[in-house]
Coordinates of C-alpha atoms and ligand atoms in Angstrom, one line a residue:
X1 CA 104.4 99.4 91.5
X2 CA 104.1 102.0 94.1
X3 CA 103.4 102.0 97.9
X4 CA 101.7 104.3 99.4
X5 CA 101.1 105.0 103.0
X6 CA 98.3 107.2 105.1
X7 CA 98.5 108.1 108.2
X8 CA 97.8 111.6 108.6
X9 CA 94.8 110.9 111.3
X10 CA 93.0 108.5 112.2
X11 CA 93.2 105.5 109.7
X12 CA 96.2 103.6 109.2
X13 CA 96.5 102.4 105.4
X14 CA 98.9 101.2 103.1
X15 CA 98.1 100.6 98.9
X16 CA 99.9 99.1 96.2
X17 CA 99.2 100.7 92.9
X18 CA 100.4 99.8 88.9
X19 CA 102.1 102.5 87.1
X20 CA 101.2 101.5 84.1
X21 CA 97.3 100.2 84.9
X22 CA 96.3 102.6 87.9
X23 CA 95.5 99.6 89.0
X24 CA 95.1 98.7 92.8
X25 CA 96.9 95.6 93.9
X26 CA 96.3 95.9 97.3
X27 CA 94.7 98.1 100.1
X28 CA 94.1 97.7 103.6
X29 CA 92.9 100.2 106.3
X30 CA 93.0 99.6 109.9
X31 CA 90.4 102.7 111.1
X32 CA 90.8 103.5 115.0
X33 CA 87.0 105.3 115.5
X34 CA 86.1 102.4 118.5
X35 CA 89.4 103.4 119.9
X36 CA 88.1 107.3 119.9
X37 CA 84.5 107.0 120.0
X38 CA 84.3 107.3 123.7
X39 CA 86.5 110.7 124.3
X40 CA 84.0 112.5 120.9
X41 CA 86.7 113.2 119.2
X42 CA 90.3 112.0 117.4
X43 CA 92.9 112.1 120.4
X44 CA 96.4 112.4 118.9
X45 CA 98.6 110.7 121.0
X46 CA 96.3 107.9 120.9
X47 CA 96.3 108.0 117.2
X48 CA 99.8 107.6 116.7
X49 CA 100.4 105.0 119.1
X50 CA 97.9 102.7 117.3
X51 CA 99.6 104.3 113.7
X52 CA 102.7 102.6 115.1
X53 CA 101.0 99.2 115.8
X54 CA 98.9 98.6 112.7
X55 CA 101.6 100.4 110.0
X56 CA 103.8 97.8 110.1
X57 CA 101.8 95.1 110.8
X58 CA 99.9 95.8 107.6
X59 CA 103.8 96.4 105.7
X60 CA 104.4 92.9 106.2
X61 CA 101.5 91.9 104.0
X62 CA 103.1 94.0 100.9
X63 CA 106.6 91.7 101.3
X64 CA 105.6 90.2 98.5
X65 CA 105.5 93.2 96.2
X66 CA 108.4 94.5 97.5
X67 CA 110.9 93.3 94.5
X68 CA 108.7 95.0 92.4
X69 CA 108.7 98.3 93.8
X70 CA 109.5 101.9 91.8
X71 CA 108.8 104.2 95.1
X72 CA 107.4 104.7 98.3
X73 CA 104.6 107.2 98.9
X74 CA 103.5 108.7 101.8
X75 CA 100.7 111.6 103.2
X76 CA 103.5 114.4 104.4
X77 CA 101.0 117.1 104.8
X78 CA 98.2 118.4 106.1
X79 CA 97.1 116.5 109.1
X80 CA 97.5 116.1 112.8
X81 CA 101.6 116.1 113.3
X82 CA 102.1 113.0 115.6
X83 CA 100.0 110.9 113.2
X84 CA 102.2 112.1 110.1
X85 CA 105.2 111.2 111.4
X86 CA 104.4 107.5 111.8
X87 CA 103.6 107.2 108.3
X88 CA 106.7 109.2 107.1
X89 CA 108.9 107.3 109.0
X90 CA 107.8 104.3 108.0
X91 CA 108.0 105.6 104.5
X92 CA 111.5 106.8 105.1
X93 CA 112.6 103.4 106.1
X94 CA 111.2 101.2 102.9
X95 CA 112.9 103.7 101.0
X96 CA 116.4 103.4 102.4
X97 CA 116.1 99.4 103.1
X98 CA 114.6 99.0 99.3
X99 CA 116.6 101.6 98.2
X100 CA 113.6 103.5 96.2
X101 CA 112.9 106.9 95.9
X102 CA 110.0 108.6 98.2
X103 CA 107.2 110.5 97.5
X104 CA 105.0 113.1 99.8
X105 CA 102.0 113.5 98.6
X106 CA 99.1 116.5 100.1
X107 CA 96.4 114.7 102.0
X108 CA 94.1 117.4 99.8
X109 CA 95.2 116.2 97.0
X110 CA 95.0 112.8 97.4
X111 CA 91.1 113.0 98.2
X112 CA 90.7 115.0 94.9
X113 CA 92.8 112.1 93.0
X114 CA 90.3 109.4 95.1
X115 CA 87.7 110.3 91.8
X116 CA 90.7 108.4 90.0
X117 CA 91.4 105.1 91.1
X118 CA 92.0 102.8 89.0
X119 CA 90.5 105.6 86.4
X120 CA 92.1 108.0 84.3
X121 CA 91.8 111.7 85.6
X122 CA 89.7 114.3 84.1
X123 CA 90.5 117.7 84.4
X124 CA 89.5 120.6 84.7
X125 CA 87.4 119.7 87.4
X126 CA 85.6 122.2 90.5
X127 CA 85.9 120.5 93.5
X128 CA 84.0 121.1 96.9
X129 CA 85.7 119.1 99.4
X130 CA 84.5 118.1 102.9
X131 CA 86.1 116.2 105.5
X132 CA 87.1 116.3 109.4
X133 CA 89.6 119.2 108.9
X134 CA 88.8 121.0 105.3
X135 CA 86.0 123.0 103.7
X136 CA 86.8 124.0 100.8
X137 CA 86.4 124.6 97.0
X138 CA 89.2 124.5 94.3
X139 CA 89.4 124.8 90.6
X140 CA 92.1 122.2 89.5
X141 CA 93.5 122.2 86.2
X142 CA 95.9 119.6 86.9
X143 CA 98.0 118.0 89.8
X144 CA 100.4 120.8 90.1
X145 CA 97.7 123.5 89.0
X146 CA 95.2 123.4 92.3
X147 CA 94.2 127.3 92.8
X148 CA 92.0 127.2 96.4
X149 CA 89.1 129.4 95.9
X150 CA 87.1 129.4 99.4
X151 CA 87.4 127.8 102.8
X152 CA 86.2 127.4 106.2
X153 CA 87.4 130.2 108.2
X154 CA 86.8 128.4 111.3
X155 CA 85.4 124.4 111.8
X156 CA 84.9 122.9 109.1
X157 CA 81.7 120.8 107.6
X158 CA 82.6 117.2 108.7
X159 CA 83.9 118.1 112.5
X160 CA 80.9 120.2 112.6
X161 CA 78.9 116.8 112.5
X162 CA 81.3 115.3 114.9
X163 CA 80.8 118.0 117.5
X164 CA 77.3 117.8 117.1
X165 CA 76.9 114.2 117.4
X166 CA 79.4 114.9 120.9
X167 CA 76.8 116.9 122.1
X168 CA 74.4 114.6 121.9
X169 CA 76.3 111.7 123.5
X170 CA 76.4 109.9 119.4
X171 CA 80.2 109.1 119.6
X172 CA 82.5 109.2 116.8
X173 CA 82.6 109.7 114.1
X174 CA 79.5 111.8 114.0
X175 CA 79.1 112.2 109.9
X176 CA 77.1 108.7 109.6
X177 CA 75.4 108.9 113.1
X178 CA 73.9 112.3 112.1
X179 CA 72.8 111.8 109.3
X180 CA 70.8 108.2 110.7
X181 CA 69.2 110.5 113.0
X182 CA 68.5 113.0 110.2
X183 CA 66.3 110.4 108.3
X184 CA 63.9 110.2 110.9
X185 CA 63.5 114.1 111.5
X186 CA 62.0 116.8 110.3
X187 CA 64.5 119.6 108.7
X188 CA 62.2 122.8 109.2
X189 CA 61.5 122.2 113.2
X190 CA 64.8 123.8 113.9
X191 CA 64.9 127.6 112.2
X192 CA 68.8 127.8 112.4
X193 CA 70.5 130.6 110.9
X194 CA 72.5 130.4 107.5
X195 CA 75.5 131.0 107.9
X196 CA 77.5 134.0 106.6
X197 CA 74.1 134.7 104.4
X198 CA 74.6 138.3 104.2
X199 CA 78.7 138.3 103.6
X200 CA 79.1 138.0 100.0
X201 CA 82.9 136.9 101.0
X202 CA 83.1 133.4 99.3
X203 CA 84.1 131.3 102.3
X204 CA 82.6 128.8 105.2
X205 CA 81.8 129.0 108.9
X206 CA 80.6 126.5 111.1
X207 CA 81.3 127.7 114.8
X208 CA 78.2 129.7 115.4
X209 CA 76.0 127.2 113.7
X210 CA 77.4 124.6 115.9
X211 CA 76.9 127.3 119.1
X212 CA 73.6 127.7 118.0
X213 CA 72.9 123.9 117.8
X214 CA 74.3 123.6 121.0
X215 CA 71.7 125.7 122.8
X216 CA 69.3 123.2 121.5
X217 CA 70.8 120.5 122.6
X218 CA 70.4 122.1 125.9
X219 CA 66.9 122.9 125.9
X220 CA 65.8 119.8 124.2
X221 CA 64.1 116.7 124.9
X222 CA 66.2 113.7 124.0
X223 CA 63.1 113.2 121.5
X224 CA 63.8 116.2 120.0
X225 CA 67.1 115.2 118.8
X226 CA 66.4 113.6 115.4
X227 CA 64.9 117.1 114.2
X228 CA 67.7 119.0 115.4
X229 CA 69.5 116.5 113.7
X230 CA 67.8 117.0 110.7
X231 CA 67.5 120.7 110.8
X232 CA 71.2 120.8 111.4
X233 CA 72.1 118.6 108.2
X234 CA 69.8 120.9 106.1
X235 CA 71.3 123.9 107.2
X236 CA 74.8 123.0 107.3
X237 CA 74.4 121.5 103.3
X238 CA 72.3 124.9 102.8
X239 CA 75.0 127.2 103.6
X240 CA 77.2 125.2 100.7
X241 CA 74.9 125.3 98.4
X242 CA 74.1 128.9 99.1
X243 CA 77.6 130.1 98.8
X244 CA 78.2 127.9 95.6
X245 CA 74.9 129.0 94.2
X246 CA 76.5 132.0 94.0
X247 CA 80.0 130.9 93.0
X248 CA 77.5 129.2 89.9
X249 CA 76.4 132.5 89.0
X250 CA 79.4 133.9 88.0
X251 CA 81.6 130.5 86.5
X252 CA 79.1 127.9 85.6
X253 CA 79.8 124.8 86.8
X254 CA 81.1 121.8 83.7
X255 CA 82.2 119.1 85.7
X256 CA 82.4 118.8 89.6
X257 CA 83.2 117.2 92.6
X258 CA 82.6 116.3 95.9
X259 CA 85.6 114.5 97.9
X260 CA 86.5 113.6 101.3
X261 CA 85.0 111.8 104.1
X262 CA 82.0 113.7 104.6
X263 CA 81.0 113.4 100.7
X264 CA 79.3 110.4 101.8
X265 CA 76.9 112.1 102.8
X266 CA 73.7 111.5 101.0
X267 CA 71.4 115.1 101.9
X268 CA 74.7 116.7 100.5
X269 CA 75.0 114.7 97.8
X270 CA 71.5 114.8 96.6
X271 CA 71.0 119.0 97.3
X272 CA 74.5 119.5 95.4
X273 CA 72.6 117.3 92.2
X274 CA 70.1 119.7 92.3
X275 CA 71.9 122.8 92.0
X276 CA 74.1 121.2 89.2
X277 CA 71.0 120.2 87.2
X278 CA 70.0 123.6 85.5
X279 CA 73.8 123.5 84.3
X280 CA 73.9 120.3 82.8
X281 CA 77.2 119.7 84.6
X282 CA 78.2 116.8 85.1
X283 CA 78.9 115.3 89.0
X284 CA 82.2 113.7 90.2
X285 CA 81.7 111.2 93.0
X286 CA 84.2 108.9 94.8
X287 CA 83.4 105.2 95.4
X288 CA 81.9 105.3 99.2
X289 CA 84.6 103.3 100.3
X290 CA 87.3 105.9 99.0
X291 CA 85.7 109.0 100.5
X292 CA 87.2 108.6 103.6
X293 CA 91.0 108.4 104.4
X294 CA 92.8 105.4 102.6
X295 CA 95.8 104.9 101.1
X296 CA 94.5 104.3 97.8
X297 CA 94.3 107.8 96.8
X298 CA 97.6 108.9 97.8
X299 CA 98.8 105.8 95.8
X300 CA 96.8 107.4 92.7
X301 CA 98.5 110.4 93.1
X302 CA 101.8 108.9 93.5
X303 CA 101.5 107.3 90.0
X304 CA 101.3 110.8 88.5
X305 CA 103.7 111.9 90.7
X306 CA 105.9 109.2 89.5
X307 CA 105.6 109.9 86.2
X308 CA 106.7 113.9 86.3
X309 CA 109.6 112.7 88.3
X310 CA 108.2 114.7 91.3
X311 CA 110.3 112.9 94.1
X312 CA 110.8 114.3 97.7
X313 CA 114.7 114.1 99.1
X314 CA 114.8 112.1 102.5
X315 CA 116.2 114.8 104.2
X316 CA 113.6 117.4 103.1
X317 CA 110.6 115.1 103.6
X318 CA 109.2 116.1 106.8
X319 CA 106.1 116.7 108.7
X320 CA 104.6 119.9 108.4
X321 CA 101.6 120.6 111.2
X322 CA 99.8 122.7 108.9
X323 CA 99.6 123.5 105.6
X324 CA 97.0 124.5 103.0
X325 CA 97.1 124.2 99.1
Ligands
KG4_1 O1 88.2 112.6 104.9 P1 88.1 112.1 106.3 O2 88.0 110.6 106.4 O3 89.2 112.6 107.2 C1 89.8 113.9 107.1 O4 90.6 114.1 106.2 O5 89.3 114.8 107.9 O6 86.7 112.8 106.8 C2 86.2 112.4 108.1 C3 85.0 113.3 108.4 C4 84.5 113.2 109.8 O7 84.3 114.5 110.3 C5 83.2 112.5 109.6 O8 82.2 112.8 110.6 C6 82.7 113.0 108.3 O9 83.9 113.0 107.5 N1 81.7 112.1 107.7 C7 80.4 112.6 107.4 C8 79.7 111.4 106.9 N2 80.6 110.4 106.9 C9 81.8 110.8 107.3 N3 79.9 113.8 107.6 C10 78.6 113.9 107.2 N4 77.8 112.9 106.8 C11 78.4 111.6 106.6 N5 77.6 110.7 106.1
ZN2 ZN1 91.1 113.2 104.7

């Protein structure tokens, strides 16, 4: 069995997985978003702190397992640095004290392997993920063969929702509050501009649609929320679907994927079917649960991980602030 630990912002997680079954033994998150919902946003030393109250607290659960263990995994990169750490500390210590070797596993990755729990993987796959800190598209071949093809050159889809539901006092997260509001507005009140519509660059940008939504926040009523809301949503998903239409054009879509913690979202969802459809290509979802941040997906990865022998040395394991694929 493998344990696996997440930490890299603001869910604390920990996962047993089968190497032999993929099979999840165990899994418990401990999310912070009450903790954060009143400053709008993720605050990291706040994170961490809690990180370091609910990691262990959830390790002591696993004490059974521990005899059974093969390796420790952990989220080593990307993510917010002072979150990380908690996680890979932790980590470091169940390796030394159980004497097993460590793992660190990408964050990205781990969302993409979230399509596999307790499931076998199926590759080659095009993925569009979306989350609090990525936009991005990748063709992946197989877990070592991840080529990045676009991404957000500025804020990306899911902390666009976040600083839109901030604006309008909706707390955080703002993903599943928006898209509530959405429901109940109408999408074409709002003529917001698509962005990058005239840059054939293949790539994302969220800052001036979320400038331009602010200046209706400003002017609005707080009746006239649920159609900026709306026209927001549908505008946001339309400048995906615009840049992947494109994408489509020249390498047709077979099988893809939508991952991370904005993939929940059901607009996106159902406007990403429809472009799909004329392609007969066949749409990759993750359980809702398991689009968000968890532990079970870097304990998925792990297993594959495992099996190549791609182990981490202690010393060498440490927290990167940044990183992409
Ligand atoms: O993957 P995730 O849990 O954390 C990161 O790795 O960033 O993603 C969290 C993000 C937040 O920005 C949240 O607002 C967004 O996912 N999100 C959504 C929805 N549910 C969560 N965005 C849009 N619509 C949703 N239904
Ligand atoms: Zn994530």
């Amino acid at each position: 069995m493998i344990l696996s630990i997440e930490s890299s912002c603001d869910d604390s997680a920990i996962a047993i997985t089968e190497i032999a079954t993929n099979r999840l033994l165990f899994h418990k998150k401990i999310s912070q978003e009450i903790e954060h919902s009143i400053y709008g946003g993720v605050v990291p030393e706040l994170a961490a702190r809690l990180h370091a109250e609910a990691l262990p607290k959830i390790l002591q659960e696993c004490e059974p397992y521990f005899d059974k263990l093969k390796a420790v995994a952990v989220t080593s990169s990307p993510g917010l640095a002072v979150t990380l750490i908690e996680g890979v500390t932790l980590a470091k210590a169940v390796s030394v004290g159980l004497n097993i070797p460590i793992i660190g596993v990408n964050h990205l990755i781990g969302h993409i392997y979230s399509l596999f729990i307790e499931k076998e993987t199926t590759f080659p796959l095009t993925v569009l993920l979306v989350s609090g800190g990525h936009t991005q598209v990748m063709e992946v071949k197989s877990l070592s063969e991840i080529e990045t093809v676009a991404k957000s050159m500025d804020d990306s889809f899911g902390e666009s929702f976040d600083k839109v539901a901030k604006m309008m006092g909706l707390g955080y997260p703002g993903g599943p509050a928006i898209q509530n509001l959405a429901k109940e507005g109408n999408r074409k009140r709002y003529d917001f501009t698509v962005p990058l519509l005239r840059t054939p660059k293949f790539a994302f940008s969220y800052s001036g649609l979320k400038n331009a939504v602010r200046l209706a926040v400003e002017e609005a009523n707080k009746t006239d929320y649920k159609d900026i809301a709306a026209s927001f949503e549908h505008i946001a998903t339309k400048h995906l679907t615009h840049k992947l239409k494109k994408y489509f054009a020249q390498y047709p879509p077979k099988n893809f994927a939508i991952v991370g913690g904005a993939s929940a979202n059901l607009y996106l969802r159902s406007q990403i079917e429809a472009l799909l459809k004329p392609y007969g290509a066949r749409l990759f979802l993750s359980e809702l649960q398991y689009c968000s941040d968890n532990a079970a997906m870097i304990g998925r990865v792990a297993v594959d991980m495992y099996k190549a022998k791609m182990f981490s040395s202690l010393e060498e394991l440490n927290v990167v602030a940044k990183s992409n694929l």
